[in-house]
Amino acid sequence: MALSDHARGYLIALAGVLILSPDTLLIRLAAVDPFTLSVARGVLGGLVVLALVAVTDRRGFGGQLRGIGRWGWTVALLQGGGLMLFVLAMDYTTAANVLIVFATTPLIAAVMGWVFLGERVPAATWAAILASVAGLAIVTSGSLGTVHVFGDLLALLDAISLAAFYVVVRRLREISMVPAVGLGMFVGAALALPFAAFPAITVEQGMWILIGSAIVLPLPVILLTTGARYLAAPEVPMLALLETVIGPLWVWLVLGEEPGARSLAGGAVIVTALFLHALLRLRQPAAA
């Protein structure tokens, strides 16, 4: 039986999240300052994305770039700016605060999708979003810090930027925005460049940076951007919350850092909510 566009988009986005899941582990193994890592990931990831665009599209690289239009540059700025905002937020507030604010991305995308695209979000999706936020609240409940207004505001701006990114990609679903994402990685690298320390690194560190920057980051970005063309605005960022669950499991398996009871309980809530949502949504037509 042929898959519907919605089912195809869901599976593409899910594949992207699963490939991205070891990213947290690779960042830990690389062990360099976040701005240096952002430069490396932006440059290498951008090169890989644009190289794949050049070899897979018969219009060639130039044709693809012309095809994205001015909205493509908007997508690039949202992508690059969002990457920088995330790194800065992690520097000015606690990781737990960033994650719980970041969990509002699907909610923001749902409101934006309704206002700008006229997309009505099904009740099942609202329920899954709220359950996912609750699950992430359980995960971070043991380490939520006091309010750091500036850092928390940066995290909120990052969530808004990412939500806007998915809304624009959804709005222009007839156009592939993958080239714009490649350009966005370069934008993120340029923004991080003035703050990067560029310390001396070992061969092993270089290997982890290369794997993360050239494989684990760009391939999921392509898949998530492609999947967003077929899904309602909040569904891809909601799926992306899975990475916050699976990522710590990779760290546990490789580095032996136990995620703790809260992480396991909250993760179970998120996985259950997304699994039930997928079962319901894949059995019915996508939202108009």
mmCIF file of C-alpha atoms in Angstrom, residues 2-116:
data_model
loop_
_atom_site.group_PDB
_atom_site.id
_atom_site.type_symbol
_atom_site.label_atom_id
_atom_site.label_comp_id
_atom_site.label_asym_id
_atom_site.label_seq_id
_atom_site.Cartn_x
_atom_site.Cartn_y
_atom_site.Cartn_z
ATOM 1 C CA ALA A 2 1.359 3.412 -1.003
ATOM 2 C CA LEU A 3 2.175 5.747 1.846
ATOM 3 C CA SER A 4 0.308 9.034 2.190
ATOM 4 C CA ASP A 5 2.318 12.249 2.053
ATOM 5 C CA HIS A 6 1.808 12.642 5.808
ATOM 6 C CA ALA A 7 3.089 9.126 6.569
ATOM 7 C CA ARG A 8 6.062 9.634 4.258
ATOM 8 C CA GLY A 9 6.930 12.917 5.938
ATOM 9 C CA TYR A 10 6.573 11.406 9.395
ATOM 10 C CA LEU A 11 8.917 8.507 8.598
ATOM 11 C CA ILE A 12 11.474 10.824 6.955
ATOM 12 C CA ALA A 13 11.489 13.122 9.990
ATOM 13 C CA LEU A 14 11.666 10.171 12.408
ATOM 14 C CA ALA A 15 14.691 8.802 10.533
ATOM 15 C CA GLY A 16 16.322 12.212 10.909
ATOM 16 C CA VAL A 17 15.748 12.271 14.667
ATOM 17 C CA LEU A 18 17.127 8.744 15.104
ATOM 18 C CA ILE A 19 20.283 9.541 13.115
ATOM 19 C CA LEU A 20 20.719 12.728 15.147
ATOM 20 C CA SER A 21 20.325 10.944 18.493
ATOM 21 C CA PRO A 22 24.087 10.274 19.096
ATOM 22 C CA ASP A 23 24.833 13.990 18.650
ATOM 23 C CA THR A 24 24.933 14.694 22.395
ATOM 24 C CA LEU A 25 27.442 11.865 22.862
ATOM 25 C CA LEU A 26 29.660 13.162 20.042
ATOM 26 C CA ILE A 27 29.617 16.673 21.517
ATOM 27 C CA ARG A 28 30.745 15.236 24.863
ATOM 28 C CA LEU A 29 33.499 13.202 23.204
ATOM 29 C CA ALA A 30 34.718 16.193 21.177
ATOM 30 C CA ALA A 31 35.218 18.172 24.426
ATOM 31 C CA VAL A 32 35.849 21.609 22.905
ATOM 32 C CA ASP A 33 34.256 24.973 23.639
ATOM 33 C CA PRO A 34 30.779 25.347 22.109
ATOM 34 C CA PHE A 35 31.695 28.221 19.795
ATOM 35 C CA THR A 36 34.639 26.381 18.240
ATOM 36 C CA LEU A 37 32.374 23.376 17.787
ATOM 37 C CA SER A 38 29.684 25.582 16.220
ATOM 38 C CA VAL A 39 32.179 26.898 13.663
ATOM 39 C CA ALA A 40 33.364 23.393 12.768
ATOM 40 C CA ARG A 41 29.845 22.001 12.545
ATOM 41 C CA GLY A 42 28.602 24.965 10.521
ATOM 42 C CA VAL A 43 31.402 24.866 7.966
ATOM 43 C CA LEU A 44 31.674 21.072 7.575
ATOM 44 C CA GLY A 45 27.923 20.475 7.821
ATOM 45 C CA GLY A 46 27.185 23.256 5.335
ATOM 46 C CA LEU A 47 29.713 21.888 2.864
ATOM 47 C CA VAL A 48 28.206 18.398 3.084
ATOM 48 C CA VAL A 49 24.636 19.647 2.625
ATOM 49 C CA LEU A 50 25.513 21.818 -0.379
ATOM 50 C CA ALA A 51 27.667 19.057 -1.911
ATOM 51 C CA LEU A 52 24.741 16.618 -1.655
ATOM 52 C CA VAL A 53 22.481 19.222 -3.256
ATOM 53 C CA ALA A 54 24.944 19.671 -6.122
ATOM 54 C CA VAL A 55 25.227 15.944 -6.925
ATOM 55 C CA THR A 56 21.603 14.895 -6.438
ATOM 56 C CA ASP A 57 19.716 17.618 -8.308
ATOM 57 C CA ARG A 58 19.959 17.798 -12.075
ATOM 58 C CA ARG A 59 19.463 21.570 -11.976
ATOM 59 C CA GLY A 60 22.848 21.773 -10.281
ATOM 60 C CA PHE A 61 23.923 23.886 -7.362
ATOM 61 C CA GLY A 62 23.209 27.224 -9.017
ATOM 62 C CA GLY A 63 19.718 26.174 -10.076
ATOM 63 C CA GLN A 64 18.862 25.051 -6.565
ATOM 64 C CA LEU A 65 20.083 28.306 -5.035
ATOM 65 C CA ARG A 66 18.039 30.358 -7.482
ATOM 66 C CA GLY A 67 15.034 28.173 -6.707
ATOM 67 C CA ILE A 68 14.913 29.004 -2.993
ATOM 68 C CA GLY A 69 14.261 32.707 -3.650
ATOM 69 C CA ARG A 70 14.263 35.385 -0.960
ATOM 70 C CA TRP A 71 12.363 33.134 1.439
ATOM 71 C CA GLY A 72 15.249 30.704 1.227
ATOM 72 C CA TRP A 73 17.546 33.334 2.674
ATOM 73 C CA THR A 74 15.005 33.876 5.433
ATOM 74 C CA VAL A 75 15.195 30.152 6.198
ATOM 75 C CA ALA A 76 19.005 30.360 6.209
ATOM 76 C CA LEU A 77 18.958 33.246 8.700
ATOM 77 C CA LEU A 78 16.448 31.454 10.937
ATOM 78 C CA GLN A 79 18.601 28.298 10.827
ATOM 79 C CA GLY A 80 21.913 30.047 11.499
ATOM 80 C CA GLY A 81 20.494 32.457 14.060
ATOM 81 C CA GLY A 82 18.767 29.605 15.888
ATOM 82 C CA LEU A 83 22.023 27.659 16.179
ATOM 83 C CA MET A 84 23.780 30.678 17.659
ATOM 84 C CA LEU A 85 20.922 31.449 20.053
ATOM 85 C CA PHE A 86 21.018 27.874 21.384
ATOM 86 C CA VAL A 87 24.766 28.045 22.087
ATOM 87 C CA LEU A 88 24.422 31.449 23.786
ATOM 88 C CA ALA A 89 21.433 30.299 25.855
ATOM 89 C CA MET A 90 23.445 27.329 27.148
ATOM 90 C CA ASP A 91 26.154 29.805 28.193
ATOM 91 C CA TYR A 92 23.803 32.148 30.103
ATOM 92 C CA THR A 93 21.377 29.763 31.801
ATOM 93 C CA THR A 94 21.184 26.127 32.890
ATOM 94 C CA ALA A 95 20.882 23.286 30.385
ATOM 95 C CA ALA A 96 17.657 22.210 32.107
ATOM 96 C CA ASN A 97 16.151 25.678 31.637
ATOM 97 C CA VAL A 98 17.118 25.670 27.966
ATOM 98 C CA LEU A 99 15.531 22.253 27.402
ATOM 99 C CA ILE A 100 12.245 23.080 29.103
ATOM 100 C CA VAL A 101 11.935 26.389 27.203
ATOM 101 C CA PHE A 102 12.940 24.624 23.989
ATOM 102 C CA ALA A 103 10.088 22.145 24.566
ATOM 103 C CA THR A 104 7.658 24.970 23.825
ATOM 104 C CA THR A 105 8.755 24.976 20.149
ATOM 105 C CA PRO A 106 5.879 22.709 18.988
ATOM 106 C CA LEU A 107 3.359 24.913 20.833
ATOM 107 C CA ILE A 108 4.770 28.047 19.189
ATOM 108 C CA ALA A 109 4.825 26.335 15.788
ATOM 109 C CA ALA A 110 1.205 25.232 16.241
ATOM 110 C CA VAL A 111 0.093 28.822 16.922
ATOM 111 C CA MET A 112 2.174 30.166 14.025
ATOM 112 C CA GLY A 113 0.817 27.484 11.701
ATOM 113 C CA TRP A 114 -2.742 28.402 12.653
ATOM 114 C CA VAL A 115 -2.168 32.166 12.247
ATOM 115 C CA PHE A 116 -0.063 32.167 9.068
#
